[in-house]
Coordinates of C-alpha atoms in Angstrom, one line a residue:
Chain Y
D1 CA -77.0 -28.5 11.5
V2 CA -74.1 -30.8 11.0
K3 CA -71.0 -29.5 12.4
V4 CA -67.7 -30.9 11.3
T5 CA -64.6 -29.5 13.0
Q6 CA -60.9 -30.0 12.1
S7 CA -58.3 -29.6 14.8
S8 CA -56.3 -27.0 13.1
R9 CA -56.9 -24.3 10.2
Y10 CA -53.2 -23.8 9.6
L11 CA -50.3 -26.1 10.4
V12 CA -46.7 -26.1 9.7
K13 CA -44.4 -29.0 10.0
R14 CA -41.0 -30.2 9.1
T15 CA -40.1 -33.0 6.9
G16 CA -40.1 -36.3 8.4
E17 CA -42.3 -35.4 11.4
K18 CA -45.2 -37.3 12.3
V19 CA -48.4 -35.3 11.7
F20 CA -52.0 -35.8 13.2
L21 CA -55.1 -34.4 11.5
E22 CA -58.2 -34.7 13.6
C23 CA -61.7 -34.5 12.6
V24 CA -64.7 -34.5 14.9
Q25 CA -68.4 -34.6 13.8
D26 CA -71.5 -34.2 16.0
M27 CA -74.4 -35.6 13.7
D28 CA -73.8 -39.5 14.2
H29 CA -73.0 -40.0 10.7
E30 CA -71.5 -43.4 9.6
N31 CA -69.2 -42.3 6.8
M32 CA -66.2 -40.1 7.3
F33 CA -63.7 -39.2 4.6
W34 CA -60.3 -37.4 4.1
Y35 CA -59.6 -35.5 1.0
R36 CA -56.7 -33.4 -0.2
Q37 CA -57.2 -30.5 -2.4
D38 CA -54.7 -29.2 -4.7
P39 CA -54.9 -26.5 -7.4
G40 CA -55.8 -28.0 -10.8
L41 CA -56.4 -31.4 -9.3
G42 CA -59.5 -30.8 -7.5
L43 CA -60.3 -33.0 -4.3
R44 CA -58.8 -36.3 -4.3
L45 CA -60.0 -39.1 -1.7
I46 CA -57.2 -40.3 0.6
Y47 CA -59.2 -42.8 2.9
F48 CA -62.8 -43.2 4.0
S49 CA -64.3 -45.0 7.1
Y50 CA -67.9 -46.6 6.9
D51 CA -67.9 -47.7 10.6
V52 CA -65.7 -47.7 13.7
K53 CA -62.4 -49.4 13.1
M54 CA -63.5 -49.8 9.5
K55 CA -61.5 -48.0 6.6
E56 CA -61.0 -48.2 3.0
K57 CA -58.3 -46.9 0.7
G58 CA -59.2 -44.1 -1.6
D59 CA -57.4 -42.9 -4.6
I60 CA -54.1 -41.8 -3.1
P61 CA -53.6 -43.6 0.3
E62 CA -49.8 -43.7 0.0
G63 CA -47.9 -41.9 2.9
Y64 CA -51.0 -41.7 5.0
S65 CA -53.0 -43.8 7.4
V66 CA -56.1 -43.3 9.4
S67 CA -57.7 -43.9 12.6
R68 CA -61.2 -44.1 13.7
E69 CA -61.7 -45.5 17.4
K70 CA -64.9 -43.6 18.1
K71 CA -67.8 -43.0 15.6
E72 CA -67.4 -39.1 15.9
R73 CA -63.7 -39.0 15.3
F74 CA -61.5 -39.6 12.2
S75 CA -57.7 -39.1 12.2
L76 CA -55.4 -38.8 9.2
I77 CA -51.9 -39.6 10.0
L78 CA -48.9 -38.8 7.8
E79 CA -46.3 -41.0 9.3
S80 CA -43.4 -39.1 7.9
A81 CA -44.2 -35.8 6.3
S82 CA -42.9 -34.8 3.1
T83 CA -43.0 -31.7 1.2
N84 CA -45.3 -33.2 -1.4
Q85 CA -47.9 -33.6 1.3
T86 CA -48.0 -29.7 1.4
S87 CA -51.8 -29.2 0.8
M88 CA -55.4 -28.5 1.8
Y89 CA -56.8 -31.3 3.7
L90 CA -60.5 -31.6 4.0
C91 CA -62.8 -34.0 6.1
A92 CA -66.4 -34.9 5.3
T93 CA -69.1 -36.9 6.7
A94 CA -72.1 -38.5 5.4
L95 CA -75.1 -40.8 6.5
A96 CA -74.9 -44.4 5.4
D97 CA -76.4 -44.7 1.7
S98 CA -76.3 -40.9 1.4
Y99 CA -74.5 -39.2 -1.2
E100 CA -74.6 -35.7 0.2
Q101 CA -71.2 -34.8 2.2
Y102 CA -70.7 -32.4 5.0
F103 CA -67.4 -30.7 5.0
G104 CA -65.3 -29.3 7.8
P105 CA -63.3 -26.0 7.2
G106 CA -60.2 -27.5 6.2
T107 CA -56.6 -27.7 7.4
R108 CA -53.9 -26.0 5.4
L109 CA -50.7 -28.1 6.0
T110 CA -47.4 -26.9 4.8
V111 CA -44.4 -29.2 5.1
T112 CA -41.0 -27.6 5.0
Chain X
S1 CA -58.6 -39.8 -13.7
Q2 CA -61.2 -37.3 -12.6
Q3 CA -64.8 -38.3 -13.3
G4 CA -66.2 -34.7 -13.4
E5 CA -64.5 -31.8 -15.5
E6 CA -66.0 -28.4 -15.2
D7 CA -66.0 -25.9 -17.8
P8 CA -65.1 -22.8 -17.9
Q9 CA -62.4 -23.2 -15.3
A10 CA -63.1 -19.3 -14.3
L11 CA -65.8 -17.1 -15.0
S12 CA -66.1 -13.3 -14.3
I13 CA -69.5 -11.7 -14.6
Q14 CA -71.3 -8.4 -13.4
E15 CA -73.6 -8.7 -10.4
G16 CA -77.3 -9.3 -11.5
E17 CA -76.0 -11.3 -14.6
N18 CA -76.6 -15.2 -14.7
A19 CA -73.9 -17.6 -14.6
T20 CA -73.7 -21.0 -16.3
M21 CA -71.1 -23.6 -15.6
N22 CA -70.9 -27.1 -17.0
C23 CA -69.8 -30.5 -15.8
S24 CA -68.9 -33.3 -18.2
Y25 CA -68.3 -37.0 -17.0
K26 CA -67.1 -40.2 -18.5
T27 CA -69.1 -43.2 -17.1
S28 CA -72.7 -43.9 -16.0
I29 CA -73.9 -42.2 -12.7
N30 CA -76.5 -42.6 -10.0
N31 CA -76.4 -39.0 -9.1
L32 CA -74.7 -35.9 -9.8
Q33 CA -74.2 -33.1 -7.1
W34 CA -73.1 -29.7 -7.0
Y35 CA -71.0 -28.0 -4.2
R36 CA -69.7 -24.5 -3.4
Q37 CA -66.6 -23.6 -1.9
N38 CA -65.7 -20.1 -0.6
S39 CA -62.1 -19.1 -0.6
G40 CA -60.1 -21.4 1.6
R41 CA -63.0 -23.1 3.2
G42 CA -64.7 -26.4 2.9
L43 CA -67.5 -27.3 0.6
V44 CA -71.1 -26.8 0.9
H45 CA -73.7 -29.0 -0.7
L46 CA -76.0 -27.2 -3.0
I47 CA -78.2 -29.7 -4.8
L48 CA -78.2 -33.4 -6.0
I49 CA -79.9 -34.5 -9.2
R50 CA -80.7 -38.2 -9.9
S51 CA -80.0 -39.8 -13.0
N52 CA -83.6 -40.3 -14.0
E53 CA -84.1 -36.3 -13.4
R54 CA -83.7 -33.9 -16.1
E55 CA -84.0 -30.6 -14.4
K56 CA -83.9 -29.5 -10.6
H57 CA -84.5 -26.1 -9.0
S58 CA -83.2 -24.8 -5.6
G59 CA -83.9 -20.8 -5.0
R60 CA -81.8 -19.2 -7.7
L61 CA -80.0 -22.3 -8.8
R62 CA -81.1 -24.6 -11.7
V63 CA -79.4 -27.7 -12.6
T64 CA -80.0 -29.8 -15.6
L65 CA -78.8 -33.3 -16.3
D66 CA -78.2 -34.8 -19.9
T67 CA -77.1 -38.4 -19.3
S68 CA -77.1 -39.1 -23.1
K69 CA -74.2 -36.4 -23.3
K70 CA -73.0 -37.1 -19.8
S71 CA -73.2 -33.6 -18.9
S72 CA -74.7 -31.3 -16.5
S73 CA -75.0 -27.6 -16.1
L74 CA -75.6 -25.3 -13.1
L75 CA -77.3 -22.0 -13.7
I76 CA -77.1 -19.2 -11.1
T77 CA -79.6 -16.6 -11.8
A78 CA -79.4 -12.8 -10.7
S79 CA -76.1 -13.4 -9.4
R80 CA -74.9 -11.5 -6.2
A81 CA -71.2 -10.8 -5.0
A82 CA -71.7 -13.5 -2.2
D83 CA -71.8 -16.0 -5.1
T84 CA -68.3 -15.5 -5.7
A85 CA -66.9 -19.0 -4.9
S86 CA -65.6 -22.0 -6.7
Y87 CA -68.3 -24.7 -7.8
F88 CA -67.5 -28.2 -8.0
C89 CA -69.6 -31.1 -9.5
A90 CA -69.7 -34.5 -7.9
T91 CA -70.6 -37.7 -9.4
D92 CA -71.0 -41.2 -7.9
A93 CA -70.8 -44.4 -9.9
S94 CA -73.5 -47.1 -10.4
Y95 CA -71.9 -49.7 -8.4
L96 CA -72.3 -50.5 -4.6
R97 CA -69.3 -50.7 -2.6
P98 CA -68.9 -52.4 0.8
G99 CA -70.6 -50.5 3.7
G100 CA -73.3 -49.0 1.6
Y101 CA -71.3 -46.2 0.3
Q102 CA -70.8 -45.1 -3.2
K103 CA -67.7 -43.4 -4.1
V104 CA -68.2 -39.8 -5.0
T105 CA -65.5 -38.2 -7.3
F106 CA -65.2 -34.5 -7.5
G107 CA -64.1 -32.3 -10.6
T108 CA -61.6 -29.6 -10.7
G109 CA -64.0 -26.8 -10.1
T110 CA -65.2 -23.6 -11.9
K111 CA -64.0 -20.4 -10.0
L112 CA -66.7 -17.8 -10.4
Q113 CA -66.2 -14.2 -9.6
V114 CA -69.3 -11.9 -9.4
I115 CA -68.2 -8.1 -9.6
P116 CA -70.5 -5.8 -7.7

């Protein structure tokens, strides 16, 4: 079974802090994604990566950056956290050319 | 804007009844998927139906796709309390993006409650 882990289930940070959310997968999937999920808005794609050091912006990349130095690890960075980034963050992976995505358990981030 | 819109937003049924959720989308698709999300957790893939398929079954799940109406439905038969979750449809567009990945767009979900 594919296993996708995220570094924290719950995280509380202060406005202006730099925040790192980490995602690790053990199935050698090429594609990795970061989404945020908010009530009434569903899942929105922040960034995705289709190879090491390769990334593409999703629908809402503003205020975020990503890093993929190794195939199994995809990090989401909030350079200066703001209260409107309080959300559930979900990492997902997929094989190249596959539509089926495998999700991690999510990180609920609160920025105060 | 969101590609997939689920209907209803919330549904409450008794255990043993059937649950039907609908998804409508706006543009041409290659595939449509359904995912389940238990409270506060990540999503789990349930089923994928291709644009040239009309119906697909997996256990107690039945998915239909009507590309002329740009809509899909998910039927869960003989529901159980464990089916309580949010259900999302996800569509991918009919264009190829760099890296072989086709962007998948998720809807806002239907929250299903199955009462024991």
